Amino acid sequence: MGLERITVFGLGRVGLIMAVCLAKRGYEVLGFDVDSNLVERLQDGETPFYEPNLSEYLAAALQKNRFTATTDPSINSRSDLAYISVGTPSLADGTIDLSYVEEAAKTIGRTLRDSRQHQLVVVKSTVTPGTARNLIKPALERESKRSAGTDFAVCSNPEFLREGNAIHDTEFPDRIVIGSDDPAAIEKLEKLYREFHGAQFPPIIRTSFENAELTKYTNNAFLATKVSFINCIAGIAERIPHADVKTVAEGIGLDGRIGSKFLNAGLGWGGSCFPKDLSALVSLSKKIGYDAELIAAAVSTNRKQPHKAVELAKQALGSLAEKQIAVLGLSFKPETDDMREAVSIPIINGLLAEGAKVTVWDPEAIVEARQIFGDRIEYATGALECLEQADCCILATEWVQFKKLRPETFIEKMREPVVIDGRRLYDPSEFRAAGIRFRAVGLGPD
Ligand code: UGA
């Protein structure tokens, strides 16, 4: 192998997944994080969040001595490559907070001061266009007292992995995008990925820092806008008798120019990426003199979407005061325990504001939910218990486990069989035929 020793700065969802996948392929991976508690847990083989197959990958990496987590950045001085994968959260005004990225670049720079290594520094964190060139490279040069190009190299290499599919997406990406002003650096990183992916090597884009950085934002903005678009059509369909957005989405999805993915209407998009990245793109556009109206509209459409669940519940039950509402699904999407910007949060707050009593269940996110809602709501220990004596059930996240729930189960467990399908998981005609008062996003009145 060409590049053998790799440091990953920032062991969050992106960094840790990269680290264990590289270790699986035989690289020696050092993981740095400032959080000593996280580092200790990882060294003990404990995963800090839920992601399919992550525990197995971490256990194998530790067992084969291919992964070491540490709070000591000096371990980087002998590495061939350093990934920056720290968080880039939103500031209160929606702009991006680049302070962790800058700090990571400075830390790496200091470790390179006395190093003989010609290190490749690769920016994985999502950063606004211009960050690698104008912030990261100068910070590395200042702190290392060495020169980019001659003594070390910088590449921008955004990631496109999805939570819940993170390992699969890392091992089988649709494409690789590498940006730099240093062709040799691009070549070096491409070589690593050619080794990593072997025969499955995906299409590659070699480009400028700025194009790579903007591609990442554009990707998320496009997908989020696609979802907001179908949610807008859902709003129209709900007011047209016998209309159903699901069939309309199927109809347009078969057009090869549109495609069927990301056309599932629902209660809106959440997570740690879409909300933050679209806000950052709108703010950046404003700063550089462009009004990104379309993206801003995708954001405002999405902000209204969760309230639809509360509205549908009110339409079905009248006043929600003292009504028992079961909320199934809390994480921002299935197969994760992540509740960042999850639509379940405004839904539950909306129900509580109406005086409802709320009981929730999620296969993975109950611990997260307790931190957010404390004793303001009840926590069930399973879906069936959650439905017990409920006047209405809101399905907020489409976990596969919930798909298995039969109409009879809702009828048997609930006080009133009112089901609001916020993710279009169930067949409306089947549920209605069974006697359920069934409402759903994008479903017109009968
Ligand atoms: C997203 C992108 O899909 C990844 O490519 C990207 O790497 C990642 O952000 C990131 O920037 O790190 P992720 O946030 O894990 O990935 O989740 P998605 O699967 O994209 O879903 C985002 C939200 O959209 C979820 O709340 C989901 O429920 C919602 N969604 C998605 C819909 O409401 N309808 C759809 O048809 C698809």
Tab-separated table of C-alpha atoms and ligand atoms in Angstrom:
chain	number	residue	atom	x	y	z
A	1	MET	CA	0.000	0.000	0.000
A	2	GLY	CA	1.133	3.573	-0.689
A	3	LEU	CA	-0.372	5.526	2.198
A	4	GLU	CA	-0.300	3.341	5.250
A	5	ARG	CA	-0.705	5.411	8.353
A	6	ILE	CA	-3.725	7.651	8.555
A	7	THR	CA	-4.930	10.034	11.262
A	8	VAL	CA	-8.582	11.012	11.529
A	9	PHE	CA	-9.204	14.294	13.374
A	10	GLY	CA	-12.716	14.260	14.824
A	11	LEU	CA	-14.374	10.950	15.739
A	12	GLY	CA	-17.995	11.890	15.135
A	13	ARG	CA	-20.309	10.138	12.708
A	14	VAL	CA	-18.173	10.873	9.648
A	15	GLY	CA	-14.703	10.441	11.172
A	16	LEU	CA	-15.398	7.260	13.096
A	17	ILE	CA	-17.023	5.545	10.121
A	18	MET	CA	-14.067	6.511	7.879
A	19	ALA	CA	-11.649	5.272	10.532
A	20	VAL	CA	-13.189	1.822	10.995
A	21	CYS	CA	-13.677	1.319	7.246
A	22	LEU	CA	-10.027	2.202	6.547
A	23	ALA	CA	-8.923	-0.112	9.376
A	24	LYS	CA	-11.011	-2.910	7.842
A	25	ARG	CA	-9.046	-2.483	4.607
A	26	GLY	CA	-5.764	-2.898	6.483
A	27	TYR	CA	-4.623	0.681	7.092
A	28	GLU	CA	-3.207	1.728	10.435
A	29	VAL	CA	-5.660	4.346	11.654
A	30	LEU	CA	-5.144	6.790	14.498
A	31	GLY	CA	-8.234	8.593	15.661
A	32	PHE	CA	-7.839	11.911	17.446
A	33	ASP	CA	-10.587	13.639	19.386
A	34	VAL	CA	-10.541	16.309	22.093
A	35	ASP	CA	-13.285	14.439	24.003
A	36	SER	CA	-11.435	12.148	26.438
A	37	ASN	CA	-14.635	10.373	27.463
A	38	LEU	CA	-15.386	9.496	23.820
A	39	VAL	CA	-11.812	8.290	23.287
A	40	GLU	CA	-11.993	6.034	26.356
A	41	ARG	CA	-15.309	4.556	25.276
A	42	LEU	CA	-13.987	3.855	21.782
A	43	GLN	CA	-10.866	2.213	23.168
A	44	ASP	CA	-13.219	-0.038	25.179
A	45	GLY	CA	-15.035	-0.936	21.964
A	46	GLU	CA	-18.150	1.044	22.880
A	47	THR	CA	-19.839	2.882	19.999
A	48	PRO	CA	-21.051	6.391	20.892
A	49	PHE	CA	-24.105	6.239	18.609
A	50	TYR	CA	-26.178	3.673	16.771
A	51	GLU	CA	-25.197	2.844	13.208
A	52	PRO	CA	-25.728	-0.570	11.581
A	53	ASN	CA	-22.558	-2.766	11.716
A	54	LEU	CA	-20.465	-0.094	13.434
A	55	SER	CA	-19.904	-2.112	16.650
A	56	GLU	CA	-18.649	-5.088	14.642
A	57	TYR	CA	-16.303	-2.922	12.578
A	58	LEU	CA	-14.966	-1.153	15.661
A	59	ALA	CA	-14.432	-4.431	17.531
A	60	ALA	CA	-12.532	-5.917	14.567
A	61	ALA	CA	-10.385	-2.781	14.153
A	62	LEU	CA	-9.417	-2.795	17.839
A	63	GLN	CA	-8.830	-6.516	17.911
A	64	LYS	CA	-6.476	-6.345	14.920
A	65	ASN	CA	-4.706	-3.317	16.427
A	66	ARG	CA	-5.480	-1.250	13.374
A	67	PHE	CA	-7.327	1.515	15.199
A	68	THR	CA	-6.250	3.579	18.188
A	69	ALA	CA	-8.279	6.448	19.585
A	70	THR	CA	-6.358	9.129	21.434
A	71	THR	CA	-6.470	12.699	22.747
A	72	ASP	CA	-2.819	13.191	21.874
A	73	PRO	CA	-2.485	14.959	18.501
A	74	SER	CA	1.283	14.441	18.321
A	75	ILE	CA	0.614	10.908	17.041
A	76	ASN	CA	-0.122	12.583	13.711
A	77	SER	CA	3.461	13.624	12.999
A	78	ARG	CA	4.344	10.266	11.422
A	79	SER	CA	1.126	9.779	9.439
A	80	ASP	CA	0.983	9.856	5.628
A	81	LEU	CA	-2.462	11.386	5.608
A	82	ALA	CA	-4.673	13.359	8.014
A	83	TYR	CA	-8.416	13.649	7.574
A	84	ILE	CA	-10.246	16.625	9.052
A	85	SER	CA	-13.717	15.377	9.964
A	86	VAL	CA	-14.768	17.659	12.808
A	87	GLY	CA	-18.235	19.193	12.994
A	88	THR	CA	-19.311	22.386	11.244
A	89	PRO	CA	-22.476	23.387	13.129
A	90	SER	CA	-24.698	26.381	12.446
A	91	LEU	CA	-24.277	29.634	14.364
A	92	ALA	CA	-27.440	31.349	15.663
A	93	ASP	CA	-27.798	33.349	12.426
A	94	GLY	CA	-27.609	30.230	10.233
A	95	THR	CA	-24.030	30.833	9.069
A	96	ILE	CA	-21.486	28.056	9.400
A	97	ASP	CA	-19.251	27.759	12.468
A	98	LEU	CA	-15.786	26.974	11.130
A	99	SER	CA	-14.016	27.223	14.491
A	100	TYR	CA	-13.571	23.440	14.961
A	101	VAL	CA	-12.201	23.076	11.439
A	102	GLU	CA	-9.763	25.931	12.021
A	103	GLU	CA	-8.707	24.450	15.353
A	104	ALA	CA	-8.126	21.037	13.738
A	105	ALA	CA	-6.012	22.638	10.977
A	106	LYS	CA	-3.929	24.490	13.576
A	107	THR	CA	-3.452	21.309	15.616
A	108	ILE	CA	-2.351	19.377	12.527
A	109	GLY	CA	-0.050	22.249	11.572
A	110	ARG	CA	1.701	22.129	14.954
A	111	THR	CA	2.248	18.370	14.668
A	112	LEU	CA	3.906	18.908	11.278
A	113	ARG	CA	6.373	21.517	12.549
A	114	ASP	CA	9.229	19.094	13.152
A	115	SER	CA	7.941	16.276	10.987
A	116	ARG	CA	9.741	15.000	7.918
A	117	GLN	CA	6.540	13.637	6.526
A	118	HIS	CA	5.065	15.117	3.330
A	119	GLN	CA	1.561	14.800	4.705
A	120	LEU	CA	-1.655	14.954	2.745
A	121	VAL	CA	-4.312	16.860	4.705
A	122	VAL	CA	-7.810	15.972	3.511
A	123	VAL	CA	-10.865	18.022	4.418
A	124	LYS	CA	-13.912	15.762	4.879
A	125	SER	CA	-15.931	18.185	7.004
A	126	THR	CA	-18.646	20.043	5.101
A	127	VAL	CA	-17.244	23.552	4.640
A	128	THR	CA	-18.360	26.546	2.594
A	129	PRO	CA	-16.532	27.227	-0.704
A	130	GLY	CA	-13.211	28.966	-0.129
A	131	THR	CA	-12.554	27.378	3.288
A	132	ALA	CA	-9.781	24.982	2.237
A	133	ARG	CA	-7.960	27.678	0.269
A	134	ASN	CA	-8.488	30.674	2.543
A	135	LEU	CA	-8.699	29.215	6.047
A	136	ILE	CA	-7.330	25.689	6.268
A	137	LYS	CA	-4.245	26.016	4.073
A	138	PRO	CA	-3.083	29.311	5.666
A	139	ALA	CA	-3.698	27.918	9.203
A	140	LEU	CA	-1.618	24.830	8.360
A	141	GLU	CA	1.185	26.975	6.916
A	142	ARG	CA	1.237	29.381	9.859
A	143	GLU	CA	1.270	26.693	12.528
A	144	SER	CA	3.654	24.281	10.799
A	145	LYS	CA	5.943	27.044	9.564
A	146	ARG	CA	6.114	25.003	6.360
A	147	SER	CA	4.731	25.547	2.869
A	148	ALA	CA	1.745	23.927	1.203
A	149	GLY	CA	2.806	22.166	-1.988
A	150	THR	CA	6.445	21.720	-0.993
A	151	ASP	CA	6.120	20.358	2.553
A	152	PHE	CA	2.545	19.143	2.744
A	153	ALA	CA	-0.564	19.096	0.545
A	154	VAL	CA	-4.249	19.860	0.994
A	155	CYS	CA	-7.312	18.310	-0.664
A	156	SER	CA	-10.991	18.873	-0.263
A	157	ASN	CA	-12.865	15.564	-0.368
A	158	PRO	CA	-16.508	15.855	0.711
A	159	GLU	CA	-18.428	12.826	1.903
A	160	PHE	CA	-21.936	11.874	0.819
A	161	LEU	CA	-22.726	9.101	3.295
A	162	ARG	CA	-26.147	8.772	4.854
A	163	GLU	CA	-26.740	7.973	8.492
A	164	GLY	CA	-28.098	4.482	8.820
A	165	ASN	CA	-26.226	3.461	5.640
A	166	ALA	CA	-22.928	5.057	6.551
A	167	ILE	CA	-20.683	1.987	6.264
A	168	HIS	CA	-22.226	0.850	3.009
A	169	ASP	CA	-21.979	4.368	1.529
A	170	THR	CA	-18.304	4.609	2.559
A	171	GLU	CA	-17.452	1.278	0.990
A	172	PHE	CA	-19.599	1.748	-2.127
A	173	PRO	CA	-19.895	5.472	-2.882
A	174	ASP	CA	-21.674	6.725	-6.031
A	175	ARG	CA	-18.694	8.930	-6.817
A	176	ILE	CA	-15.574	10.498	-5.371
A	177	VAL	CA	-14.963	14.236	-5.548
A	178	ILE	CA	-11.452	15.557	-4.927
A	179	GLY	CA	-10.623	19.255	-5.082
A	180	SER	CA	-7.223	20.884	-4.807
A	181	ASP	CA	-4.870	23.379	-6.402
A	182	ASP	CA	-2.162	20.712	-6.269
A	183	PRO	CA	-2.517	18.014	-8.977
A	184	ALA	CA	-0.011	15.735	-7.218
A	185	ALA	CA	-2.158	15.806	-4.075
A	186	ILE	CA	-5.249	14.808	-6.054
A	187	GLU	CA	-3.325	11.959	-7.619
A	188	LYS	CA	-2.093	10.740	-4.243
A	189	LEU	CA	-5.587	10.678	-2.759
A	190	GLU	CA	-7.029	9.038	-5.857
A	191	LYS	CA	-4.405	6.312	-5.485
A	192	LEU	CA	-5.551	5.653	-1.921
A	193	TYR	CA	-9.162	5.306	-3.062
A	194	ARG	CA	-8.158	3.072	-5.988
A	195	GLU	CA	-6.553	0.737	-3.454
A	196	PHE	CA	-9.494	1.040	-1.084
A	197	HIS	CA	-12.248	0.366	-3.627
A	198	GLY	CA	-10.374	-1.969	-5.984
A	199	ALA	CA	-12.591	-3.171	-8.834
A	200	GLN	CA	-15.553	-1.219	-7.423
A	201	PHE	CA	-13.839	2.138	-7.979
A	202	PRO	CA	-16.604	4.699	-8.651
A	203	PRO	CA	-16.583	7.679	-11.054
A	204	ILE	CA	-14.217	10.413	-9.885
A	205	ILE	CA	-14.326	14.203	-10.256
A	206	ARG	CA	-10.966	15.969	-9.988
A	207	THR	CA	-11.473	19.667	-9.575
A	208	SER	CA	-10.808	22.887	-7.636
A	209	PHE	CA	-11.237	23.167	-3.855
A	210	GLU	CA	-14.247	25.401	-4.385
A	211	ASN	CA	-16.060	23.073	-6.796
A	212	ALA	CA	-15.602	20.164	-4.417
A	213	GLU	CA	-16.914	22.220	-1.498
A	214	LEU	CA	-19.865	23.566	-3.500
A	215	THR	CA	-20.727	20.100	-4.856
A	216	LYS	CA	-21.368	18.889	-1.314
A	217	TYR	CA	-23.766	21.745	-0.539
A	218	THR	CA	-25.482	21.439	-3.898
A	219	ASN	CA	-26.029	17.721	-3.376
A	220	ASN	CA	-27.769	18.219	-0.036
A	221	ALA	CA	-29.666	21.288	-1.250
A	222	PHE	CA	-30.973	19.403	-4.278
A	223	LEU	CA	-32.134	16.382	-2.268
A	224	ALA	CA	-33.771	18.514	0.430
A	225	THR	CA	-35.486	20.649	-2.217
A	226	LYS	CA	-36.751	17.508	-3.941
A	227	VAL	CA	-38.361	16.396	-0.663
A	228	SER	CA	-39.805	19.868	-0.002
A	229	PHE	CA	-41.142	19.891	-3.556
A	230	ILE	CA	-43.071	16.646	-3.098
A	231	ASN	CA	-44.255	17.857	0.330
A	232	CYS	CA	-45.625	20.942	-1.431
A	233	ILE	CA	-47.498	18.707	-3.886
A	234	ALA	CA	-48.706	16.703	-0.848
A	235	GLY	CA	-50.262	19.898	0.520
A	236	ILE	CA	-52.120	20.367	-2.755
A	237	ALA	CA	-53.215	16.702	-2.958
A	238	GLU	CA	-54.622	16.825	0.592
A	239	ARG	CA	-57.234	19.305	-0.638
A	240	ILE	CA	-58.300	17.346	-3.732
A	241	PRO	CA	-60.821	14.508	-3.245
A	242	HIS	CA	-59.451	11.099	-4.332
A	243	ALA	CA	-55.919	12.463	-4.869
A	244	ASP	CA	-52.872	10.788	-3.324
A	245	VAL	CA	-49.337	12.192	-3.510
A	246	LYS	CA	-47.883	8.696	-3.276
A	247	THR	CA	-49.297	7.693	-6.639
A	248	VAL	CA	-48.376	11.062	-8.132
A	249	ALA	CA	-44.775	10.615	-6.898
A	250	GLU	CA	-44.687	7.131	-8.414
A	251	GLY	CA	-45.940	8.585	-11.686
A	252	ILE	CA	-43.286	11.270	-11.928
A	253	GLY	CA	-40.548	9.072	-10.434
A	254	LEU	CA	-40.737	6.793	-13.454
A	255	ASP	CA	-39.620	9.684	-15.630
A	256	GLY	CA	-35.921	8.956	-15.975
A	257	ARG	CA	-35.162	12.675	-15.794
A	258	ILE	CA	-36.758	12.873	-12.332
A	259	GLY	CA	-36.090	9.504	-10.666
A	260	SER	CA	-38.034	7.971	-7.787
A	261	LYS	CA	-35.603	8.582	-4.907
A	262	PHE	CA	-36.236	11.329	-2.348
A	263	LEU	CA	-39.847	11.673	-3.444
A	264	ASN	CA	-41.385	10.264	-0.254
A	265	ALA	CA	-43.731	12.919	1.080
A	266	GLY	CA	-43.785	13.129	4.855
A	267	LEU	CA	-43.575	15.342	7.889
A	268	GLY	CA	-40.350	16.958	6.682
A	269	TRP	CA	-36.606	16.475	6.652
A	270	GLY	CA	-34.329	16.714	9.670
A	271	GLY	CA	-30.940	15.503	10.803
A	272	SER	CA	-27.559	17.057	11.257
A	273	CYS	CA	-26.991	17.843	7.567
A	274	PHE	CA	-29.895	19.135	5.480
A	275	PRO	CA	-31.067	21.850	7.929
A	276	LYS	CA	-27.562	23.124	8.687
A	277	ASP	CA	-26.260	22.907	5.116
A	278	LEU	CA	-29.222	24.636	3.493
A	279	SER	CA	-29.053	27.465	6.059
A	280	ALA	CA	-25.315	27.821	5.464
A	281	LEU	CA	-25.845	27.961	1.687
A	282	VAL	CA	-28.601	30.577	1.966
A	283	SER	CA	-26.417	32.687	4.311
A	284	LEU	CA	-23.363	32.344	2.112
A	285	SER	CA	-25.355	33.346	-0.983
A	286	LYS	CA	-26.635	36.445	0.783
A	287	LYS	CA	-23.128	37.380	1.863
A	288	ILE	CA	-21.837	37.172	-1.692
A	289	GLY	CA	-24.760	39.108	-3.147
A	290	TYR	CA	-27.216	36.457	-4.350
A	291	ASP	CA	-30.714	35.753	-3.089
A	292	ALA	CA	-31.036	31.922	-3.115
A	293	GLU	CA	-34.860	32.104	-3.014
A	294	LEU	CA	-35.472	28.550	-4.136
A	295	ILE	CA	-33.360	27.044	-1.360
A	296	ALA	CA	-34.849	29.420	1.212
A	297	ALA	CA	-38.323	28.253	0.088
A	298	ALA	CA	-37.312	24.607	0.553
A	299	VAL	CA	-36.319	25.503	4.139
A	300	SER	CA	-39.524	27.409	4.930
A	301	THR	CA	-41.717	24.687	3.367
A	302	ASN	CA	-39.938	22.188	5.601
A	303	ARG	CA	-40.356	24.269	8.742
A	304	LYS	CA	-44.155	24.152	8.376
A	305	GLN	CA	-44.357	20.436	7.599
A	306	PRO	CA	-44.279	18.878	11.129
A	307	HIS	CA	-47.223	21.049	12.232
A	308	LYS	CA	-49.338	19.118	9.751
A	309	ALA	CA	-49.335	16.171	12.182
A	310	VAL	CA	-50.838	18.310	14.948
A	311	GLU	CA	-53.371	19.818	12.518
A	312	LEU	CA	-54.483	16.380	11.287
A	313	ALA	CA	-54.852	15.197	14.896
A	314	LYS	CA	-56.982	18.247	15.706
A	315	GLN	CA	-59.129	17.696	12.619
A	316	ALA	CA	-59.750	14.116	13.722
A	317	LEU	CA	-60.253	14.656	17.468
A	318	GLY	CA	-61.341	18.259	17.853
A	319	SER	CA	-59.601	19.608	20.949
A	320	LEU	CA	-56.451	17.708	21.948
A	321	ALA	CA	-56.716	18.710	25.619
A	322	GLU	CA	-56.267	15.646	27.851
A	323	LYS	CA	-56.236	13.371	24.776
A	324	GLN	CA	-53.773	10.494	24.842
A	325	ILE	CA	-51.527	10.648	21.769
A	326	ALA	CA	-49.075	7.887	20.812
A	327	VAL	CA	-46.063	9.001	18.765
A	328	LEU	CA	-44.291	6.158	16.967
A	329	GLY	CA	-40.757	7.056	15.800
A	330	LEU	CA	-38.559	9.817	17.196
A	331	SER	CA	-35.243	9.698	15.323
A	332	PHE	CA	-34.954	11.993	12.273
A	333	LYS	CA	-35.077	8.897	10.072
A	334	PRO	CA	-34.987	5.112	10.579
A	335	GLU	CA	-31.844	3.143	11.521
A	336	THR	CA	-30.347	5.878	13.676
A	337	ASP	CA	-30.741	7.177	17.232
A	338	ASP	CA	-30.046	10.724	16.041
A	339	MET	CA	-32.731	13.232	17.000
A	340	ARG	CA	-30.985	16.359	15.773
A	341	GLU	CA	-33.618	18.508	14.042
A	342	ALA	CA	-35.993	15.513	14.100
A	343	VAL	CA	-39.559	16.457	13.167
A	344	SER	CA	-40.776	14.522	16.227
A	345	ILE	CA	-39.544	17.418	18.401
A	346	PRO	CA	-41.835	20.171	17.030
A	347	ILE	CA	-44.660	17.605	16.758
A	348	ILE	CA	-44.433	16.615	20.426
A	349	ASN	CA	-44.021	20.240	21.531
A	350	GLY	CA	-47.078	21.147	19.431
A	351	LEU	CA	-49.146	18.344	21.011
A	352	LEU	CA	-48.095	19.359	24.532
A	353	ALA	CA	-48.977	22.993	23.768
A	354	GLU	CA	-52.487	21.784	22.871
A	355	GLY	CA	-52.778	20.071	26.260
A	356	ALA	CA	-52.384	16.500	24.984
A	357	LYS	CA	-50.762	13.674	26.946
A	358	VAL	CA	-47.991	12.125	24.867
A	359	THR	CA	-46.524	8.619	24.981
A	360	VAL	CA	-43.644	7.796	22.648
A	361	TRP	CA	-41.728	4.833	21.356
A	362	ASP	CA	-38.661	4.501	19.122
A	363	PRO	CA	-36.438	1.423	18.661
A	364	GLU	CA	-33.202	3.409	19.220
A	365	ALA	CA	-33.838	7.021	20.227
A	366	ILE	CA	-35.506	6.749	23.656
A	367	VAL	CA	-32.314	7.768	25.502
A	368	GLU	CA	-31.980	10.845	23.276
A	369	ALA	CA	-35.675	11.654	23.727
A	370	ARG	CA	-35.415	11.545	27.527
A	371	GLN	CA	-32.709	14.194	27.357
A	372	ILE	CA	-34.965	16.457	25.296
A	373	PHE	CA	-38.360	15.955	26.928
A	374	GLY	CA	-37.563	14.678	30.440
A	375	ASP	CA	-40.763	13.912	32.336
A	376	ARG	CA	-43.034	16.014	30.112
A	377	ILE	CA	-43.964	12.852	28.181
A	378	GLU	CA	-44.274	9.098	28.829
A	379	TYR	CA	-41.863	6.558	27.347
A	380	ALA	CA	-43.216	3.177	26.309
A	381	THR	CA	-41.076	0.050	26.133
A	382	GLY	CA	-42.460	-1.068	22.787
A	383	ALA	CA	-44.863	-0.087	20.000
A	384	LEU	CA	-47.793	-2.034	21.435
A	385	GLU	CA	-47.457	-0.455	24.859
A	386	CYS	CA	-47.233	2.962	23.189
A	387	LEU	CA	-50.605	2.412	21.481
A	388	GLU	CA	-52.335	1.293	24.677
A	389	GLN	CA	-55.473	3.386	25.322
A	390	ALA	CA	-54.385	6.071	22.833
A	391	ASP	CA	-56.942	8.382	21.230
A	392	CYS	CA	-54.700	8.909	18.235
A	393	CYS	CA	-51.414	7.554	16.868
A	394	ILE	CA	-48.968	9.678	14.888
A	395	LEU	CA	-46.373	7.790	12.890
A	396	ALA	CA	-43.400	10.178	12.698
A	397	THR	CA	-40.515	7.907	11.563
A	398	GLU	CA	-40.898	4.955	9.204
A	399	TRP	CA	-38.973	2.269	11.107
A	400	VAL	CA	-39.435	-1.095	9.383
A	401	GLN	CA	-40.768	-2.535	12.666
A	402	PHE	CA	-43.799	-0.228	12.423
A	403	LYS	CA	-44.631	-1.435	8.937
A	404	LYS	CA	-45.480	-4.799	10.479
A	405	LEU	CA	-48.236	-3.357	12.680
A	406	ARG	CA	-51.596	-4.577	11.423
A	407	PRO	CA	-54.806	-2.485	11.431
A	408	GLU	CA	-56.311	-4.961	13.933
A	409	THR	CA	-53.521	-4.201	16.394
A	410	PHE	CA	-54.310	-0.487	16.343
A	411	ILE	CA	-58.013	-1.270	16.838
A	412	GLU	CA	-57.326	-3.683	19.684
A	413	LYS	CA	-54.884	-1.492	21.599
A	414	MET	CA	-56.185	2.032	21.106
A	415	ARG	CA	-59.151	3.701	22.772
A	416	GLU	CA	-60.004	5.359	19.425
A	417	PRO	CA	-58.475	3.938	16.248
A	418	VAL	CA	-57.279	7.229	14.737
A	419	VAL	CA	-54.028	6.840	12.805
A	420	ILE	CA	-52.049	9.701	11.255
A	421	ASP	CA	-49.491	8.296	8.869
A	422	GLY	CA	-46.813	10.984	8.657
A	423	ARG	CA	-44.500	8.854	6.502
A	424	ARG	CA	-46.891	7.049	4.166
A	425	LEU	CA	-46.031	3.650	5.560
A	426	TYR	CA	-49.499	2.089	5.489
A	427	ASP	CA	-52.062	1.287	2.815
A	428	PRO	CA	-54.930	3.773	3.314
A	429	SER	CA	-57.611	1.507	1.804
A	430	GLU	CA	-56.613	-1.448	4.004
A	431	PHE	CA	-56.632	0.658	7.182
A	432	ARG	CA	-59.899	2.369	6.288
A	433	ALA	CA	-61.575	-0.893	5.348
A	434	ALA	CA	-60.617	-2.257	8.791
A	435	GLY	CA	-62.474	0.619	10.442
A	436	ILE	CA	-59.591	2.947	11.275
A	437	ARG	CA	-60.010	6.694	10.942
A	438	PHE	CA	-56.934	7.061	8.786
A	439	ARG	CA	-55.299	10.362	7.811
A	440	ALA	CA	-51.997	10.758	5.999
A	441	VAL	CA	-49.685	13.379	4.547
A	442	GLY	CA	-50.593	13.981	0.911
A	443	LEU	CA	-53.832	11.994	0.988
A	444	GLY	CA	-56.927	13.792	-0.245
A	445	PRO	CA	-60.348	13.470	1.431
A	446	ASP	CA	-62.408	10.446	0.326
B	1	UGA	C1	-27.815	13.431	3.980
B	1	UGA	C2	-27.456	13.085	2.524
B	1	UGA	O1	-28.419	12.178	1.988
B	1	UGA	C3	-26.057	12.454	2.454
B	1	UGA	O2	-25.704	12.232	1.080
B	1	UGA	C4	-25.055	13.415	3.081
B	1	UGA	O3	-23.746	12.870	3.095
B	1	UGA	C5	-25.475	13.692	4.515
B	1	UGA	O4	-26.798	14.270	4.519
B	1	UGA	C6	-24.484	14.657	5.109
B	1	UGA	O5	-24.394	15.803	4.623
B	1	UGA	O6	-23.694	14.255	5.978
B	1	UGA	P1	-28.725	12.034	6.074
B	1	UGA	O7	-28.853	13.350	6.783
B	1	UGA	O8	-28.097	10.891	6.776
B	1	UGA	O9	-27.906	12.213	4.697
B	1	UGA	O10	-30.209	11.575	5.707
B	1	UGA	P2	-31.104	11.392	4.403
B	1	UGA	O11	-31.293	9.965	4.141
B	1	UGA	O12	-30.634	12.231	3.296
B	1	UGA	O13	-32.488	11.969	4.935
B	1	UGA	C7	-32.593	13.336	5.355
B	1	UGA	C8	-33.995	13.643	5.775
B	1	UGA	O14	-34.866	13.671	4.650
B	1	UGA	C9	-34.612	12.650	6.766
B	1	UGA	O15	-35.281	13.349	7.780
B	1	UGA	C10	-35.580	11.860	5.910
B	1	UGA	O16	-36.675	11.373	6.664
B	1	UGA	C11	-36.031	12.910	4.911
B	1	UGA	N1	-36.528	12.334	3.636
B	1	UGA	C12	-35.671	11.702	2.798
B	1	UGA	C13	-37.862	12.458	3.304
B	1	UGA	O17	-38.677	13.047	4.066
B	1	UGA	N2	-38.300	11.926	2.108
B	1	UGA	C14	-37.457	11.297	1.254
B	1	UGA	O18	-37.932	10.849	0.171
B	1	UGA	C15	-36.112	11.171	1.608
